[in-house]
CSV table of C-alpha atoms in Angstrom, one decimal:
chain,number,residue,atom,x,y,z
A,28,MET,CA,-36.8,68.2,3.4
A,29,ASP,CA,-39.9,65.6,2.5
A,30,ASP,CA,-41.9,66.6,-0.2
A,31,THR,CA,-44.2,64.6,0.1
A,32,ILE,CA,-48.2,64.7,1.4
A,33,PRO,CA,-50.6,61.9,0.9
A,34,ILE,CA,-53.2,62.0,-0.8
A,35,ASP,CA,-55.9,61.8,1.3
A,36,GLY,CA,-56.8,65.2,3.2
A,37,ALA,CA,-56.8,65.5,6.9
A,38,LEU,CA,-61.2,66.5,6.5
A,39,VAL,CA,-62.2,63.0,5.0
A,40,ALA,CA,-59.9,60.7,8.0
A,41,ILE,CA,-61.8,62.7,10.4
A,42,ASN,CA,-65.5,62.7,9.4
A,43,ALA,CA,-65.6,59.1,8.6
A,44,HIS,CA,-63.5,58.9,12.6
A,45,LEU,CA,-66.0,61.5,13.5
A,46,SER,CA,-68.9,58.9,15.7
A,47,THR,CA,-65.6,57.3,17.5
A,48,LEU,CA,-64.6,60.4,19.3
A,49,SER,CA,-65.4,61.1,22.8
A,50,ASP,CA,-66.3,64.9,23.7
A,51,SER,CA,-63.2,66.2,24.1
A,52,GLU,CA,-62.2,64.9,20.9
A,53,ARG,CA,-65.0,65.8,18.9
A,54,LYS,CA,-64.2,69.6,19.7
A,55,VAL,CA,-61.1,69.3,18.0
A,56,ALA,CA,-62.9,67.7,14.5
A,57,GLU,CA,-65.5,71.1,15.2
A,58,TYR,CA,-63.0,73.8,16.0
A,59,VAL,CA,-60.9,72.2,12.8
A,60,PHE,CA,-63.9,71.7,10.3
A,61,LYS,CA,-64.6,75.2,11.6
A,62,GLU,CA,-62.1,77.1,10.8
A,63,PRO,CA,-58.9,74.4,8.8
A,64,LYS,CA,-56.7,77.4,7.5
A,65,LYS,CA,-56.5,79.1,11.4
A,66,THR,CA,-55.7,75.4,12.2
A,67,LEU,CA,-52.1,75.2,10.0
A,68,TYR,CA,-50.9,77.6,12.0
A,69,PHE,CA,-51.3,75.7,15.8
A,70,ASN,CA,-49.2,73.6,18.2
A,71,VAL,CA,-51.0,71.3,20.2
A,72,ARG,CA,-51.0,73.4,23.1
A,73,GLU,CA,-52.9,76.5,20.6
A,74,LEU,CA,-55.6,74.5,19.2
A,75,ALA,CA,-56.1,72.2,22.1
A,76,LYS,CA,-56.5,76.3,23.7
A,77,GLN,CA,-58.9,77.2,20.6
A,78,SER,CA,-60.6,74.7,20.6
A,79,ASP,CA,-61.6,74.5,24.6
A,80,SER,CA,-60.3,70.8,24.7
A,81,SER,CA,-57.0,69.5,26.7
A,82,GLN,CA,-53.4,69.1,24.5
A,83,ALA,CA,-54.1,65.4,25.8
A,84,ALA,CA,-57.4,65.4,23.7
A,85,VAL,CA,-55.2,66.5,20.7
A,86,VAL,CA,-53.3,63.9,20.4
A,87,ARG,CA,-55.8,61.0,21.4
A,88,PHE,CA,-57.7,63.1,17.8
A,89,CYS,CA,-54.7,62.6,15.8
A,90,LYS,CA,-54.0,59.2,16.6
A,91,ARG,CA,-58.5,58.0,16.3
A,92,ASN,CA,-58.4,60.0,13.4
A,93,GLY,CA,-54.9,57.7,11.6
A,94,PHE,CA,-52.8,60.7,11.9
A,95,ASP,CA,-49.2,59.6,13.1
A,96,SER,CA,-48.1,62.3,14.1
A,97,PHE,CA,-49.5,66.5,14.8
A,98,ASN,CA,-47.1,67.2,12.4
A,99,ASN,CA,-48.9,64.8,10.1
A,100,PHE,CA,-52.6,65.6,10.6
A,101,LYS,CA,-51.3,69.5,9.4
A,102,LEU,CA,-49.4,68.1,6.6
A,103,ARG,CA,-52.5,66.3,6.0
A,104,LEU,CA,-54.4,69.6,6.4
A,105,ALA,CA,-52.6,71.3,3.6
A,106,ARG,CA,-53.9,69.1,1.9
A,107,ASP,CA,-57.1,69.8,1.5
A,108,VAL,CA,-57.1,73.6,2.4
A,109,PHE,CA,-54.4,75.1,-0.4
A,110,ARG,CA,-55.5,72.1,-2.9
A,111,GLU,CA,-56.8,75.5,-5.2
A,112,SER,CA,-53.5,76.7,-4.9
A,113,ASP,CA,-51.2,74.1,-5.7
A,114,GLU,CA,-49.0,75.7,-2.8
A,115,ARG,CA,-46.1,72.8,-1.8
A,116,TYR,CA,-45.7,73.7,1.5
A,117,ILE,CA,-47.7,74.8,4.1
A,118,PRO,CA,-46.9,77.2,7.5
A,119,ASP,CA,-44.3,77.1,9.0
A,120,LEU,CA,-45.4,78.4,12.2
A,121,GLU,CA,-46.9,77.1,15.6
A,122,LEU,CA,-48.4,80.2,17.1
A,123,GLU,CA,-49.4,80.3,20.9
A,124,SER,CA,-51.8,83.1,22.5
A,125,GLU,CA,-49.1,85.5,24.7
A,126,PRO,CA,-46.6,83.4,25.0
A,127,SER,CA,-43.5,84.7,27.6
A,128,PRO,CA,-41.4,87.9,26.2
A,129,GLY,CA,-38.5,84.6,27.8
A,130,ARG,CA,-40.4,82.1,25.0
A,131,VAL,CA,-40.3,83.5,22.6
A,132,ILE,CA,-36.9,84.9,23.1
A,133,HIS,CA,-35.7,81.8,23.8
A,134,GLY,CA,-37.5,80.1,20.4
A,135,VAL,CA,-36.5,82.8,17.8
A,136,ILE,CA,-32.4,82.6,18.6
A,137,ASP,CA,-33.0,78.7,19.1
A,138,ARG,CA,-34.2,78.4,15.4
A,139,THR,CA,-31.2,81.1,14.0
A,140,GLN,CA,-29.1,79.5,15.2
A,141,ARG,CA,-29.6,76.2,13.8
A,142,SER,CA,-30.7,77.7,11.2
A,143,LEU,CA,-27.1,79.7,10.1
A,144,ALA,CA,-25.4,75.9,11.9
A,145,SER,CA,-27.2,74.5,8.8
A,146,LEU,CA,-25.8,77.5,6.0
A,147,GLU,CA,-22.4,76.5,7.1
A,148,THR,CA,-23.0,72.9,5.4
A,149,THR,CA,-25.6,74.2,2.9
A,150,LEU,CA,-22.9,76.4,1.5
A,151,ASP,CA,-20.5,75.5,-1.0
A,152,PRO,CA,-17.4,77.3,-0.6
A,153,ALA,CA,-16.7,77.4,-4.0
A,154,PHE,CA,-19.5,79.2,-5.3
A,155,VAL,CA,-18.9,82.0,-2.9
A,156,GLU,CA,-15.5,82.3,-4.1
A,157,ALA,CA,-16.3,82.5,-7.8
A,158,ALA,CA,-19.3,84.7,-7.4
A,159,ALA,CA,-16.9,87.9,-5.1
A,160,ASP,CA,-14.5,87.1,-8.1
A,161,LEU,CA,-16.6,87.8,-10.7
A,162,ILE,CA,-18.5,91.0,-8.8
A,163,GLY,CA,-15.3,91.9,-8.3
A,164,LYS,CA,-14.2,92.7,-11.8
A,165,ALA,CA,-17.5,92.9,-13.1
A,166,SER,CA,-18.0,96.2,-15.3
A,167,SER,CA,-21.6,96.1,-13.2
A,168,THR,CA,-23.5,94.4,-10.7
A,169,PHE,CA,-27.2,95.0,-11.2
A,170,LEU,CA,-29.0,93.8,-7.9
A,171,PHE,CA,-32.4,91.5,-8.0
A,172,GLY,CA,-35.7,91.4,-5.4
A,173,VAL,CA,-38.5,92.2,-3.8
A,174,GLY,CA,-39.8,92.3,-0.3
A,175,ALA,CA,-37.5,90.4,2.5
A,176,SER,CA,-35.1,89.5,-0.3
A,177,GLY,CA,-35.4,93.0,-1.6
A,178,VAL,CA,-33.7,94.6,1.6
A,179,VAL,CA,-30.9,91.8,1.4
A,180,SER,CA,-30.5,93.3,-2.4
A,181,TYR,CA,-29.9,96.8,-0.8
A,182,ASP,CA,-27.6,95.3,1.7
A,183,PHE,CA,-25.8,94.3,-0.5
A,184,MET,CA,-25.6,97.1,-2.9
A,185,GLN,CA,-24.7,99.5,0.4
A,186,LYS,CA,-21.4,97.1,0.9
A,187,LEU,CA,-20.7,97.1,-2.7
A,188,ILE,CA,-21.0,101.2,-3.0
A,189,ARG,CA,-18.8,100.9,0.0
A,190,LEU,CA,-16.0,98.7,-1.8
A,191,GLY,CA,-16.0,101.6,-4.9
A,192,LEU,CA,-17.8,98.6,-7.2
A,193,PRO,CA,-20.0,100.0,-9.9
A,194,VAL,CA,-24.0,98.6,-8.6
A,195,PHE,CA,-27.9,98.7,-9.4
A,196,TYR,CA,-30.6,98.2,-7.0
A,197,THR,CA,-34.0,99.7,-7.5
A,198,SER,CA,-37.3,98.2,-4.7
A,199,ASP,CA,-39.5,99.4,-8.0
A,200,THR,CA,-39.9,96.3,-10.0
A,201,ASP,CA,-40.7,98.2,-12.8
A,202,LEU,CA,-37.3,99.4,-13.3
A,203,GLN,CA,-35.9,96.4,-12.0
A,204,LEU,CA,-37.3,94.1,-14.7
A,205,THR,CA,-36.3,97.5,-17.4
A,206,ALA,CA,-32.7,97.4,-15.8
A,207,ALA,CA,-32.5,92.7,-16.6
A,208,SER,CA,-33.4,93.7,-20.0
A,209,THR,CA,-30.7,96.2,-20.5
A,210,LEU,CA,-28.0,94.0,-19.6
A,211,HIS,CA,-25.1,92.5,-21.4
A,212,SER,CA,-21.8,89.8,-21.0
A,213,GLY,CA,-20.0,92.4,-19.3
A,214,ASN,CA,-22.8,92.2,-16.1
A,215,ILE,CA,-23.9,90.4,-13.2
A,216,ALA,CA,-27.9,90.1,-12.5
A,217,PHE,CA,-27.8,88.5,-8.6
A,218,VAL,CA,-31.0,87.5,-8.2
A,219,VAL,CA,-32.1,87.8,-4.4
A,220,SER,CA,-35.6,85.0,-4.0
A,221,TYR,CA,-35.9,82.6,-0.5
A,222,SER,CA,-38.7,80.6,-2.0
A,223,GLY,CA,-37.0,80.9,-5.9
A,224,GLU,CA,-40.1,80.9,-7.2
A,225,ASN,CA,-41.4,84.8,-7.8
A,226,GLU,CA,-42.9,85.4,-10.6
A,227,THR,CA,-40.8,88.7,-11.3
A,228,MET,CA,-37.7,87.3,-9.8
A,229,ILE,CA,-37.8,84.1,-12.7
A,230,GLU,CA,-38.6,86.7,-15.6
A,231,VAL,CA,-35.8,89.0,-14.1
A,232,ALA,CA,-33.9,86.3,-14.3
A,233,ARG,CA,-34.6,85.0,-18.1
A,234,LEU,CA,-34.4,88.5,-19.7
A,235,ALA,CA,-30.8,88.9,-17.5
A,236,ARG,CA,-29.6,85.3,-18.9
A,237,SER,CA,-31.2,85.9,-22.4
A,238,ARG,CA,-28.6,89.1,-22.5
A,239,ASN,CA,-25.7,87.4,-22.2
A,240,ALA,CA,-25.6,88.7,-18.4
A,241,THR,CA,-23.4,86.0,-15.9
A,242,VAL,CA,-27.0,85.4,-13.5
A,243,ILE,CA,-26.0,84.9,-9.8
A,244,THR,CA,-29.1,83.3,-7.2
A,245,LEU,CA,-29.4,83.1,-4.1
A,246,THR,CA,-32.3,81.3,-3.5
A,247,MET,CA,-33.1,78.0,-1.4
A,248,ASP,CA,-32.0,74.8,-1.0
A,249,THR,CA,-34.6,73.3,-3.5
A,250,ILE,CA,-34.8,72.7,-7.3
A,251,ASN,CA,-36.8,75.9,-8.4
A,252,SER,CA,-37.4,78.0,-11.2
A,253,ILE,CA,-35.3,81.6,-10.2
A,254,ARG,CA,-32.2,78.5,-10.0
A,255,SER,CA,-32.3,77.0,-13.5
A,256,PHE,CA,-30.7,80.0,-15.1
A,257,ALA,CA,-27.8,80.8,-12.9
A,258,GLN,CA,-24.8,79.6,-14.0
A,259,ILE,CA,-23.4,80.2,-10.0
A,260,ALA,CA,-26.3,79.0,-6.9
A,261,LEU,CA,-25.9,80.0,-3.8
A,262,LEU,CA,-28.0,78.5,-1.7
A,263,VAL,CA,-29.7,79.2,1.6
A,264,PRO,CA,-31.1,75.7,3.2
A,265,ALA,CA,-34.8,75.5,3.0
A,266,SER,CA,-35.4,76.8,7.1
A,267,GLU,CA,-38.7,78.1,5.9
A,268,ARG,CA,-42.4,77.3,4.4
A,269,ILE,CA,-43.2,79.7,1.6
A,270,TYR,CA,-46.7,80.7,3.8
A,271,ARG,CA,-44.7,82.0,6.9
A,272,GLN,CA,-45.5,84.7,9.2
A,273,GLY,CA,-42.5,86.5,7.8
A,274,ALA,CA,-39.5,85.5,5.9
A,275,ALA,CA,-37.0,85.6,9.6
A,276,THR,CA,-34.0,82.5,9.7
A,277,SER,CA,-34.4,82.7,5.6
A,278,ARG,CA,-33.2,86.4,5.6
A,279,ILE,CA,-31.0,86.3,8.5
A,280,ASN,CA,-28.9,83.4,6.1
A,281,GLN,CA,-29.6,86.0,3.0
A,282,LEU,CA,-27.7,88.8,4.7
A,283,ALA,CA,-25.3,85.8,6.3
A,284,VAL,CA,-24.5,84.9,3.2
A,285,ILE,CA,-24.5,88.6,2.1
A,286,ASP,CA,-21.6,89.1,4.9
A,287,ILE,CA,-19.9,86.3,3.7
A,288,LEU,CA,-18.6,87.9,0.2
A,289,TYR,CA,-17.7,91.5,1.1
A,290,SER,CA,-15.9,90.4,3.9
A,291,ILE,CA,-14.2,87.2,1.0
A,292,MET,CA,-13.9,90.2,-1.2
A,293,VAL,CA,-12.2,92.6,0.8
A,294,SER,CA,-9.6,90.8,1.5
A,295,LYS,CA,-8.8,89.8,-1.9
A,296,ASN,CA,-8.4,93.7,-2.6
A,297,LEU,CA,-7.8,93.9,0.7
A,298,GLU,CA,-5.6,97.4,0.4
A,299,ASP,CA,-8.3,98.8,-2.2
A,300,SER,CA,-10.6,98.4,0.2
A,301,ILE,CA,-9.5,99.2,3.4
A,302,LYS,CA,-9.3,102.8,1.0
A,303,SER,CA,-12.5,102.8,-0.6
A,304,ILE,CA,-13.7,102.2,3.0
A,305,ASP,CA,-12.3,104.8,4.7
A,306,GLN,CA,-13.5,107.4,2.0
A,307,THR,CA,-17.2,106.6,2.3
A,308,MET,CA,-16.8,106.7,6.4
A,309,ALA,CA,-15.0,110.2,6.1
A,310,VAL,CA,-18.2,111.8,3.6
A,311,THR,CA,-21.0,110.3,6.1
A,312,HIS,CA,-19.6,110.1,9.4
A,313,LYS,CA,-17.8,114.2,8.5
A,314,GLY,CA,-18.8,116.0,11.8
A,315,ASN,CA,-19.8,113.3,14.1
A,316,PRO,CA,-17.6,110.4,14.9
A,317,THR,CA,-19.6,108.9,16.9
A,318,ARG,CA,-22.4,108.2,13.8
A,319,HIS,CA,-22.3,105.0,12.3
């Protein structure tokens, strides 16, 4: 990912060229000045609609103000909007009003397929195998994550329990911090955070490392704070921006990594794994063979 952002924001450039804009282009400029943050979430079609202009006018507006492309315009506008918050990424959204269900279905599936294809080249097989081996032999594995990453951790907890392995997870962040402060060298701290910059998870990773636990992280493929504490860093593609509607492809990629780890762990100890899985299924499906 190219994370360089032009030094100058967009608003100064637009203001400098305001007198040269046509009436339709000026409508776009006026909307951008009025709603700069909302503009970041729109594609060309929706910006045209919101500004009561046209798609052609939006394209001309970009060229007239010296932006190489619509994306370059949004990058520079993000410089203005998020200047004080010092965030690195703009929204990974191109929202539009009432798209057809078919269009939404195609878009989500297409993004997911492309993201999963990228995962295959991003994830290091040697690191995955090493992580699976360590978790299988650990005295206990402590899982950490909040929000969507917490959902991923919870899913992994369910899988490890099915294999009869000692595991801990709670969604309570105070308890996560407490647990991290009690780890020891026989424990695994498995820390999930897409951005790798969640403050609570940074502290969890720091505590775990200071307690001589083995730290395994699952973050996006960038240099980040949480990854710096890891003995084993599992990576997913940087497929989403920090500002986004909600974790989508990142969550799917993280869950895919958990499925991969689980499959490797099952295959390494197939007989005992089958026995454990059968035991847990017998308990949860007792009296209800259709339950799953």
